[in-house]
């Protein structure tokens, strides 16, 4: 088995699926090739180019790589999904994500120059595409507050070779943006909505934004041809559990898929307690009593939501049980923050500085080498090891790396 360090022995020099010169990336493999035999793109001279301040755990080490295997982390998980946070700003202040008392008027959001440009984001996504990523999710903060966001969608759709591009939004700006996003290449969309009662929803978004505004956004997305439309509802015991059945009833028969999400200890500012978690099993029982459900198989390995269909043919729902039924074993998600840090878990405490690499003049091959090494060193399974102590660790904020 070849041990790769420095140039010799590198598959690149043997013309391995290569496009242009030594630093060029291999052509993007077809889904069949990625699922079939897996010629691996490998780093050429990665040990040389990483900026000195790169944290030691991520400094590239010689790795035993099998060219026929995908890039897998230490638990054998490939990287399939890249979640891209394009801003740490939002026009909402949801209490479980961006509590106002922390993210107030004097909160220091990322300076403009620290935020990745669309070209930088597209470059990272394209390189991840050669490493196995098949799906891009644009997140935030609230991605639609980033100017000309449809421009980024267009770049991702035409320059990464990745077809499956989706976006998660609070829906407030969708009536203005839906058609342009669809025209730019967005296929489907996820809209957050935590209650159909104005008094509850306004209390949860904490900016007095009405339910109708989000429903108008969902309608605009449907009119624009975005499909499927998923509606994410975070369920917090003592706050909106009485809205679970009305939410299911409202979207039953519409074709839109509601996903009920267990309240999670993301970040370090939402005051999470286990007592506030309504387990997914209880959520399913609540709905099943009124709208009988039957479990259905996942769409693909590693799908986050457990799927259920309505027995009367009224469509399907999903439940995301990160707290009570962790799914880390199938987690194929990498996250890129708006300022270019790569996180390998939603509950991570530190990330790898990709932006420094991008702005240091590194070649595509070097960037790919660094990304592969970060992923291959990944051991994350936070939800499986969550204890009464872990919520207190200084985890990265969800509003910073997107859900
Ligand atoms: S806790 Fe981390 S490793 Fe587990 S599923 Fe979530 S993001 Fe993946």
CSV table of C-alpha atoms and ligand atoms in Angstrom, one decimal:
chain,number,residue,atom,x,y,z
A,1,UNK,CA,0.0,0.0,0.0
A,2,UNK,CA,1.6,3.3,-1.1
A,3,UNK,CA,2.5,5.7,1.8
A,4,UNK,CA,2.1,9.2,0.4
A,5,UNK,CA,4.4,12.0,1.6
A,6,UNK,CA,6.0,14.6,-0.7
A,7,UNK,CA,5.7,14.2,-4.4
A,8,UNK,CA,7.0,10.8,-5.3
A,9,UNK,CA,4.5,8.0,-4.9
A,10,UNK,CA,1.7,10.6,-5.4
A,11,UNK,CA,-1.0,9.3,-7.7
A,12,UNK,CA,-1.0,12.7,-9.2
A,13,UNK,CA,2.4,12.1,-10.8
A,14,UNK,CA,1.1,8.9,-12.2
A,15,UNK,CA,-1.6,10.8,-14.1
A,16,UNK,CA,-4.4,9.5,-11.9
A,17,UNK,CA,-7.7,10.8,-13.4
A,18,UNK,CA,-5.8,14.1,-13.8
A,19,UNK,CA,-6.9,17.1,-15.9
A,20,UNK,CA,-4.1,19.7,-16.4
A,21,UNK,CA,-0.7,20.1,-14.7
A,22,UNK,CA,0.6,18.6,-11.4
A,23,UNK,CA,-1.5,21.0,-9.3
A,24,UNK,CA,-4.7,20.5,-11.3
A,25,UNK,CA,-7.5,18.5,-9.7
A,26,UNK,CA,-8.6,15.2,-11.2
A,27,UNK,CA,-11.7,15.5,-13.3
A,28,UNK,CA,-14.9,15.2,-11.3
A,29,UNK,CA,-15.9,11.5,-11.0
A,30,UNK,CA,-19.4,10.5,-12.0
A,31,UNK,CA,-21.7,9.4,-9.2
A,32,UNK,CA,-21.4,5.8,-10.6
A,33,UNK,CA,-17.6,6.0,-10.5
A,34,UNK,CA,-17.7,7.4,-6.9
A,35,UNK,CA,-20.1,4.7,-5.9
A,36,UNK,CA,-18.3,2.0,-7.9
A,37,UNK,CA,-14.5,2.0,-7.9
A,38,UNK,CA,-13.1,5.0,-6.2
A,39,UNK,CA,-10.0,6.4,-7.8
A,40,UNK,CA,-8.9,8.6,-4.9
A,41,UNK,CA,-7.5,12.1,-5.5
A,42,UNK,CA,-4.5,12.4,-3.3
A,43,UNK,CA,-2.4,15.2,-2.0
A,44,UNK,CA,0.9,15.8,-3.8
A,45,UNK,CA,3.0,18.1,-1.6
A,46,UNK,CA,0.5,19.0,1.1
A,47,UNK,CA,3.0,18.9,3.9
A,48,UNK,CA,4.8,21.8,2.4
A,49,UNK,CA,2.2,24.5,1.9
A,50,UNK,CA,0.0,24.7,5.0
A,51,UNK,CA,0.3,28.1,6.7
A,52,UNK,CA,2.4,27.8,9.9
A,53,UNK,CA,-0.6,28.6,12.2
A,54,UNK,CA,-2.5,25.6,11.1
A,55,UNK,CA,-3.6,23.7,14.3
A,56,UNK,CA,-1.4,20.7,14.8
A,57,UNK,CA,-4.2,18.1,14.8
A,58,UNK,CA,-4.9,19.1,11.2
A,59,UNK,CA,-1.3,19.3,10.0
A,60,UNK,CA,-1.0,16.8,7.2
A,61,UNK,CA,0.7,13.6,8.0
A,62,UNK,CA,1.7,10.9,5.7
A,63,UNK,CA,-1.3,8.7,5.2
A,64,UNK,CA,-1.8,5.2,4.0
A,65,UNK,CA,-4.3,5.7,1.2
A,66,UNK,CA,-5.9,3.1,-1.0
A,67,UNK,CA,-6.7,4.7,-4.3
A,68,UNK,CA,-9.8,2.5,-4.7
A,69,UNK,CA,-11.3,3.7,-1.5
A,70,UNK,CA,-13.3,7.0,-0.9
A,71,UNK,CA,-12.0,9.5,1.6
A,72,UNK,CA,-13.3,8.1,4.8
A,73,UNK,CA,-13.1,9.4,8.4
A,74,UNK,CA,-11.9,7.3,11.3
A,75,UNK,CA,-15.4,5.8,11.6
A,76,UNK,CA,-15.5,4.9,7.9
A,77,UNK,CA,-17.9,7.7,7.0
A,78,UNK,CA,-17.5,9.3,3.5
A,79,UNK,CA,-18.0,13.1,3.0
A,80,UNK,CA,-21.2,13.6,1.1
A,81,UNK,CA,-22.8,16.8,2.2
A,82,UNK,CA,-21.2,20.2,2.5
A,83,UNK,CA,-23.1,22.8,4.5
A,84,UNK,CA,-22.0,26.3,3.6
A,85,UNK,CA,-22.7,29.1,5.9
A,86,UNK,CA,-22.6,32.3,3.9
A,87,UNK,CA,-23.2,34.8,6.8
A,88,UNK,CA,-23.4,34.8,10.6
A,89,UNK,CA,-26.1,37.5,10.4
A,90,UNK,CA,-29.8,37.0,10.6
A,91,UNK,CA,-33.0,39.1,10.7
A,92,UNK,CA,-34.5,36.8,13.3
A,93,UNK,CA,-33.4,36.1,16.9
A,94,UNK,CA,-34.7,32.6,17.5
A,95,UNK,CA,-34.4,31.9,21.2
A,96,UNK,CA,-32.8,28.4,20.7
A,97,UNK,CA,-30.2,29.6,18.2
A,98,UNK,CA,-29.5,33.4,18.4
A,99,UNK,CA,-30.9,34.6,21.7
A,100,UNK,CA,-31.2,38.4,21.7
A,101,UNK,CA,-29.5,38.9,25.0
A,102,UNK,CA,-26.3,37.5,23.4
A,103,UNK,CA,-26.7,38.6,19.8
A,104,UNK,CA,-27.8,42.1,20.6
A,105,UNK,CA,-27.1,45.5,18.9
A,106,UNK,CA,-23.5,45.5,20.0
A,107,UNK,CA,-22.7,41.9,18.9
A,108,UNK,CA,-19.6,41.8,16.8
A,109,UNK,CA,-20.6,40.0,13.6
A,110,UNK,CA,-17.9,38.9,11.2
A,111,UNK,CA,-16.2,41.9,9.4
A,112,UNK,CA,-16.9,41.9,5.6
A,113,UNK,CA,-13.3,41.1,4.6
A,114,UNK,CA,-13.3,38.0,6.9
A,115,UNK,CA,-16.2,36.5,5.0
A,116,UNK,CA,-15.5,34.2,2.1
A,117,UNK,CA,-16.3,35.6,-1.3
A,118,UNK,CA,-18.6,33.7,-3.7
A,119,UNK,CA,-15.5,32.7,-5.7
A,120,UNK,CA,-13.8,31.3,-2.7
A,121,UNK,CA,-16.9,29.4,-1.6
A,122,UNK,CA,-17.4,28.0,-5.1
A,123,UNK,CA,-13.7,26.9,-5.2
A,124,UNK,CA,-14.0,25.0,-1.9
A,125,UNK,CA,-17.2,23.4,-3.0
A,126,UNK,CA,-15.7,22.4,-6.3
A,127,UNK,CA,-12.7,20.8,-4.6
A,128,UNK,CA,-15.0,19.0,-2.1
A,129,UNK,CA,-16.9,17.7,-5.2
A,130,UNK,CA,-13.7,15.8,-6.2
A,131,UNK,CA,-13.6,14.3,-2.7
A,132,UNK,CA,-17.1,12.8,-2.8
A,133,UNK,CA,-19.5,15.6,-1.9
A,134,UNK,CA,-22.8,15.2,-3.8
A,135,UNK,CA,-24.9,17.8,-2.0
A,136,UNK,CA,-24.5,21.4,-1.1
A,137,UNK,CA,-26.7,23.1,1.5
A,138,UNK,CA,-26.5,26.9,1.8
A,139,UNK,CA,-27.2,28.1,5.3
A,140,UNK,CA,-26.3,31.0,7.6
A,141,UNK,CA,-27.4,32.8,9.9
A,142,UNK,CA,-30.0,33.7,7.4
A,143,UNK,CA,-28.6,33.1,3.9
A,144,UNK,CA,-31.1,35.4,2.1
A,145,UNK,CA,-29.7,38.5,4.0
A,146,UNK,CA,-26.5,38.0,2.0
A,147,UNK,CA,-26.6,40.3,-1.0
A,148,UNK,CA,-27.0,38.7,-4.4
A,149,UNK,CA,-27.2,35.2,-2.9
A,150,UNK,CA,-28.7,34.0,-6.1
A,151,UNK,CA,-25.3,34.9,-7.7
A,152,UNK,CA,-23.7,32.3,-5.5
A,153,UNK,CA,-26.3,29.7,-6.3
A,154,UNK,CA,-25.5,30.3,-10.0
A,155,UNK,CA,-21.8,29.9,-9.5
A,156,UNK,CA,-22.2,26.7,-7.5
A,157,UNK,CA,-24.6,25.3,-10.1
A,158,UNK,CA,-22.3,26.0,-13.0
A,159,UNK,CA,-18.8,25.5,-11.5
A,160,UNK,CA,-18.9,22.6,-9.1
A,161,UNK,CA,-20.4,19.8,-11.0
A,162,UNK,CA,-22.7,19.2,-8.0
A,163,UNK,CA,-26.3,19.1,-9.0
A,164,UNK,CA,-28.1,18.8,-5.7
A,165,UNK,CA,-28.1,22.4,-4.3
A,166,UNK,CA,-30.5,23.3,-1.5
A,167,UNK,CA,-30.9,26.1,1.0
A,168,UNK,CA,-32.2,26.6,4.5
A,169,UNK,CA,-34.0,29.8,5.3
A,170,UNK,CA,-36.4,31.4,7.8
A,171,UNK,CA,-38.6,32.2,4.7
A,172,UNK,CA,-39.0,35.9,5.6
A,173,UNK,CA,-37.3,37.1,2.3
A,174,UNK,CA,-38.6,34.3,0.1
A,175,UNK,CA,-41.4,36.2,-1.5
A,176,UNK,CA,-38.8,38.5,-3.0
A,177,UNK,CA,-36.1,35.9,-3.7
A,178,UNK,CA,-37.7,32.6,-4.6
A,179,UNK,CA,-38.0,33.0,-8.4
A,180,UNK,CA,-34.4,34.3,-8.7
A,181,UNK,CA,-33.1,31.4,-6.7
A,182,UNK,CA,-34.9,28.9,-8.8
A,183,UNK,CA,-33.7,30.6,-12.0
A,184,UNK,CA,-30.1,30.5,-10.7
A,185,UNK,CA,-30.2,26.7,-10.2
A,186,UNK,CA,-31.6,26.1,-6.8
A,187,UNK,CA,-33.7,22.8,-6.9
A,188,UNK,CA,-35.3,22.6,-3.5
A,189,UNK,CA,-35.5,24.5,-0.2
A,190,UNK,CA,-36.1,24.1,3.5
A,191,UNK,CA,-38.0,26.7,5.5
A,192,UNK,CA,-38.0,27.0,9.3
A,193,UNK,CA,-41.4,27.5,11.0
A,194,UNK,CA,-41.8,26.7,14.7
A,195,UNK,CA,-45.5,27.4,15.2
A,196,UNK,CA,-48.7,28.5,13.3
A,197,UNK,CA,-49.8,30.6,16.3
A,198,UNK,CA,-48.5,34.2,16.0
A,199,UNK,CA,-48.1,34.6,19.7
A,200,UNK,CA,-45.8,31.5,19.9
A,201,UNK,CA,-44.0,32.1,16.7
A,202,UNK,CA,-43.3,35.7,17.5
A,203,UNK,CA,-42.0,34.7,20.9
A,204,UNK,CA,-39.7,32.1,19.3
A,205,UNK,CA,-38.3,34.3,16.5
A,206,UNK,CA,-38.2,37.3,19.0
A,207,UNK,CA,-38.5,39.9,16.3
A,208,UNK,CA,-42.3,40.0,16.1
A,209,UNK,CA,-42.3,38.4,12.6
A,210,UNK,CA,-45.8,37.0,11.8
A,211,UNK,CA,-46.5,33.4,10.7
A,212,UNK,CA,-48.3,34.7,7.5
A,213,UNK,CA,-45.0,36.1,6.3
A,214,UNK,CA,-43.4,32.7,6.3
A,215,UNK,CA,-46.4,31.0,4.8
A,216,UNK,CA,-46.2,33.6,2.0
A,217,UNK,CA,-42.6,32.6,1.5
A,218,UNK,CA,-43.4,28.9,1.3
A,219,UNK,CA,-46.1,29.7,-1.3
A,220,UNK,CA,-43.7,31.8,-3.3
A,221,UNK,CA,-41.2,28.9,-3.3
A,222,UNK,CA,-43.8,26.6,-4.5
A,223,UNK,CA,-44.9,29.0,-7.2
A,224,UNK,CA,-41.3,29.3,-8.3
A,225,UNK,CA,-41.0,25.5,-8.8
A,226,UNK,CA,-38.8,24.7,-5.8
A,227,UNK,CA,-39.5,21.1,-4.8
A,228,UNK,CA,-39.7,19.4,-2.5
A,229,UNK,CA,-40.2,22.0,0.1
A,230,UNK,CA,-39.3,20.9,3.6
A,231,UNK,CA,-40.6,22.8,6.7
A,232,UNK,CA,-38.4,22.5,9.8
A,233,UNK,CA,-40.0,22.8,13.2
A,234,UNK,CA,-37.8,22.8,16.3
A,235,UNK,CA,-39.9,21.4,19.1
A,236,UNK,CA,-39.2,22.7,22.6
A,237,UNK,CA,-41.2,21.2,25.5
A,238,UNK,CA,-43.1,23.9,27.4
A,239,UNK,CA,-43.0,26.3,24.4
A,240,UNK,CA,-44.5,24.8,21.2
A,241,UNK,CA,-45.2,21.1,21.7
A,242,UNK,CA,-49.0,21.9,21.4
A,243,UNK,CA,-48.2,23.1,17.8
A,244,UNK,CA,-46.9,19.8,16.6
A,245,UNK,CA,-50.3,18.3,15.6
A,246,UNK,CA,-51.7,21.6,14.1
A,247,UNK,CA,-48.4,21.9,12.0
A,248,UNK,CA,-48.8,18.3,10.7
A,249,UNK,CA,-52.5,18.9,10.0
A,250,UNK,CA,-51.7,22.2,8.1
A,251,UNK,CA,-49.2,20.7,5.7
A,252,UNK,CA,-51.0,17.3,5.4
A,253,UNK,CA,-51.9,16.8,1.7
A,254,UNK,CA,-49.8,19.7,0.5
A,255,UNK,CA,-46.8,17.8,-0.7
A,256,UNK,CA,-44.6,19.8,1.6
A,257,UNK,CA,-42.6,17.7,4.2
A,258,UNK,CA,-42.6,18.9,7.8
A,259,UNK,CA,-39.6,17.7,9.8
A,260,UNK,CA,-39.9,17.9,13.5
A,261,UNK,CA,-36.6,18.5,15.2
A,262,UNK,CA,-35.7,17.7,18.8
A,263,UNK,CA,-34.4,20.7,20.6
A,264,UNK,CA,-30.6,20.5,20.7
A,265,UNK,CA,-27.7,21.8,22.8
A,266,UNK,CA,-26.2,23.6,19.9
A,267,UNK,CA,-23.7,26.3,20.7
A,268,UNK,CA,-23.2,27.6,24.2
A,269,UNK,CA,-25.9,30.3,24.5
A,270,UNK,CA,-29.4,28.8,24.3
A,271,UNK,CA,-29.5,27.5,28.0
A,272,UNK,CA,-30.3,24.0,26.8
A,273,UNK,CA,-31.7,21.5,29.3
A,274,UNK,CA,-32.7,17.9,28.7
A,275,UNK,CA,-36.0,18.5,30.4
A,276,UNK,CA,-36.9,20.8,27.5
A,277,UNK,CA,-36.5,18.1,24.9
A,278,UNK,CA,-39.7,16.4,23.6
A,279,UNK,CA,-38.4,13.1,22.3
A,280,UNK,CA,-39.0,12.2,18.6
A,281,UNK,CA,-40.9,9.1,19.6
A,282,UNK,CA,-43.4,11.3,21.6
A,283,UNK,CA,-43.8,13.6,18.6
A,284,UNK,CA,-44.6,10.7,16.3
A,285,UNK,CA,-47.1,9.3,18.9
A,286,UNK,CA,-48.8,12.7,19.1
A,287,UNK,CA,-49.3,12.9,15.3
A,288,UNK,CA,-50.1,9.2,14.8
A,289,UNK,CA,-53.1,9.5,17.2
A,290,UNK,CA,-54.8,11.9,14.8
A,291,UNK,CA,-53.1,11.2,11.5
A,292,UNK,CA,-52.0,7.6,11.4
A,293,UNK,CA,-48.4,7.1,10.3
A,294,UNK,CA,-46.3,4.3,8.9
A,295,UNK,CA,-42.4,4.3,8.9
A,296,UNK,CA,-40.7,4.4,5.5
A,297,UNK,CA,-37.1,3.8,4.5
A,298,UNK,CA,-34.5,6.5,4.2
A,299,UNK,CA,-33.9,8.2,0.8
A,300,UNK,CA,-30.2,7.6,1.1
A,301,UNK,CA,-27.7,6.3,3.7
A,302,UNK,CA,-27.0,8.9,6.3
A,303,UNK,CA,-30.3,10.8,5.8
A,304,UNK,CA,-30.8,12.9,9.0
A,305,UNK,CA,-34.6,12.5,9.3
A,306,UNK,CA,-36.5,9.4,10.1
A,307,UNK,CA,-39.4,9.3,7.6
A,308,UNK,CA,-43.0,8.4,8.1
A,309,UNK,CA,-45.9,8.5,5.6
A,310,UNK,CA,-49.5,9.3,6.4
A,311,UNK,CA,-51.5,6.0,6.0
A,312,UNK,CA,-54.2,8.0,4.2
A,313,UNK,CA,-51.8,9.0,1.4
A,314,UNK,CA,-51.5,12.6,2.7
A,315,UNK,CA,-47.7,12.7,2.2
A,316,UNK,CA,-44.9,12.3,4.7
A,317,UNK,CA,-43.2,13.8,7.7
A,318,UNK,CA,-39.7,13.5,9.2
A,319,UNK,CA,-38.4,13.5,12.7
A,320,UNK,CA,-34.8,14.5,13.5
A,321,UNK,CA,-33.8,12.8,16.8
A,322,UNK,CA,-30.2,14.0,17.4
A,323,UNK,CA,-30.7,13.9,21.2
A,324,UNK,CA,-32.7,10.7,21.9
A,325,UNK,CA,-31.7,8.6,18.8
A,326,UNK,CA,-28.3,9.9,17.7
A,327,UNK,CA,-27.3,9.1,14.1
A,328,UNK,CA,-23.6,9.9,14.1
A,329,UNK,CA,-22.6,6.6,12.6
A,330,UNK,CA,-24.1,7.7,9.3
A,331,UNK,CA,-23.0,11.3,9.5
A,332,UNK,CA,-21.5,12.4,6.2
A,333,UNK,CA,-21.7,16.2,6.8
A,334,UNK,CA,-18.9,18.8,6.7
A,335,UNK,CA,-19.6,22.4,7.5
A,336,UNK,CA,-17.9,25.5,6.2
A,337,UNK,CA,-18.4,28.7,8.2
A,338,UNK,CA,-18.9,32.1,6.6
A,339,UNK,CA,-15.3,33.0,7.5
A,340,UNK,CA,-13.9,29.9,5.9
A,341,UNK,CA,-13.4,27.5,8.8
A,342,UNK,CA,-14.1,23.8,8.2
A,343,UNK,CA,-16.1,22.0,11.0
A,344,UNK,CA,-16.6,18.3,11.0
A,345,UNK,CA,-19.5,18.3,13.5
A,346,UNK,CA,-22.4,20.6,14.4
A,347,UNK,CA,-21.2,20.5,18.0
A,348,UNK,CA,-17.5,21.1,17.3
A,349,UNK,CA,-15.4,23.5,19.4
A,350,UNK,CA,-12.8,24.3,16.7
A,351,UNK,CA,-12.4,24.3,13.0
A,352,UNK,CA,-9.7,24.2,10.3
A,353,UNK,CA,-8.8,27.5,8.7
A,354,UNK,CA,-9.4,26.9,5.0
A,355,UNK,CA,-9.6,30.6,4.2
A,356,UNK,CA,-5.9,31.1,5.3
A,357,UNK,CA,-5.0,28.4,2.8
A,358,UNK,CA,-7.2,29.9,0.0
A,359,UNK,CA,-5.6,33.3,0.6
A,360,UNK,CA,-2.1,32.0,0.9
A,361,UNK,CA,-2.0,31.1,-2.8
A,362,UNK,CA,-2.3,27.4,-2.3
A,363,UNK,CA,-3.1,25.3,-5.3
A,364,UNK,CA,-6.3,23.3,-5.7
A,365,UNK,CA,-4.2,20.1,-5.0
A,366,UNK,CA,-3.0,21.5,-1.7
A,367,UNK,CA,-6.4,22.7,-0.7
A,368,UNK,CA,-7.8,19.2,-1.5
A,369,UNK,CA,-5.0,17.6,0.5
A,370,UNK,CA,-5.8,19.7,3.5
A,371,UNK,CA,-9.6,19.0,3.3
A,372,UNK,CA,-9.0,15.3,2.9
A,373,UNK,CA,-6.7,15.1,5.8
A,374,UNK,CA,-9.1,17.0,8.1
A,375,UNK,CA,-11.8,14.6,7.1
A,376,UNK,CA,-9.7,11.5,7.4
A,377,UNK,CA,-8.7,12.6,11.0
A,378,UNK,CA,-12.4,13.0,11.9
A,379,UNK,CA,-13.6,11.2,15.0
A,380,UNK,CA,-16.8,13.2,15.8
A,381,UNK,CA,-19.9,11.5,17.3
A,382,UNK,CA,-20.9,14.1,19.8
A,383,UNK,CA,-24.6,13.1,20.0
A,384,UNK,CA,-23.6,9.6,20.9
A,385,UNK,CA,-21.4,10.7,23.8
A,386,UNK,CA,-23.5,13.6,25.0
A,387,UNK,CA,-23.7,13.6,28.8
A,388,UNK,CA,-24.9,16.1,31.4
A,389,UNK,CA,-21.5,17.8,31.1
A,390,UNK,CA,-21.0,18.1,27.3
A,391,UNK,CA,-23.6,20.9,26.8
A,392,UNK,CA,-21.3,23.3,28.7
A,393,UNK,CA,-18.3,22.9,26.3
A,394,UNK,CA,-17.7,26.1,24.2
A,395,UNK,CA,-19.3,24.7,21.1
A,396,UNK,CA,-19.4,26.7,18.0
A,397,UNK,CA,-22.7,28.7,17.6
A,398,UNK,CA,-25.3,27.2,15.1
A,399,UNK,CA,-25.9,30.7,13.7
A,400,UNK,CA,-22.2,30.8,12.8
A,401,UNK,CA,-21.9,27.4,11.0
A,402,UNK,CA,-25.5,26.8,10.0
A,403,UNK,CA,-27.6,23.8,11.3
B,1,LIG,S1,-23.4,15.2,16.4
B,1,LIG,FE1,-21.8,15.6,15.0
B,1,LIG,S2,-21.1,13.7,14.2
B,1,LIG,FE2,-23.1,13.3,15.2
B,1,LIG,S3,-24.6,13.5,13.6
B,1,LIG,FE3,-24.4,15.5,14.5
B,1,LIG,S4,-22.9,16.6,13.2
B,1,LIG,FE4,-22.7,14.4,12.8
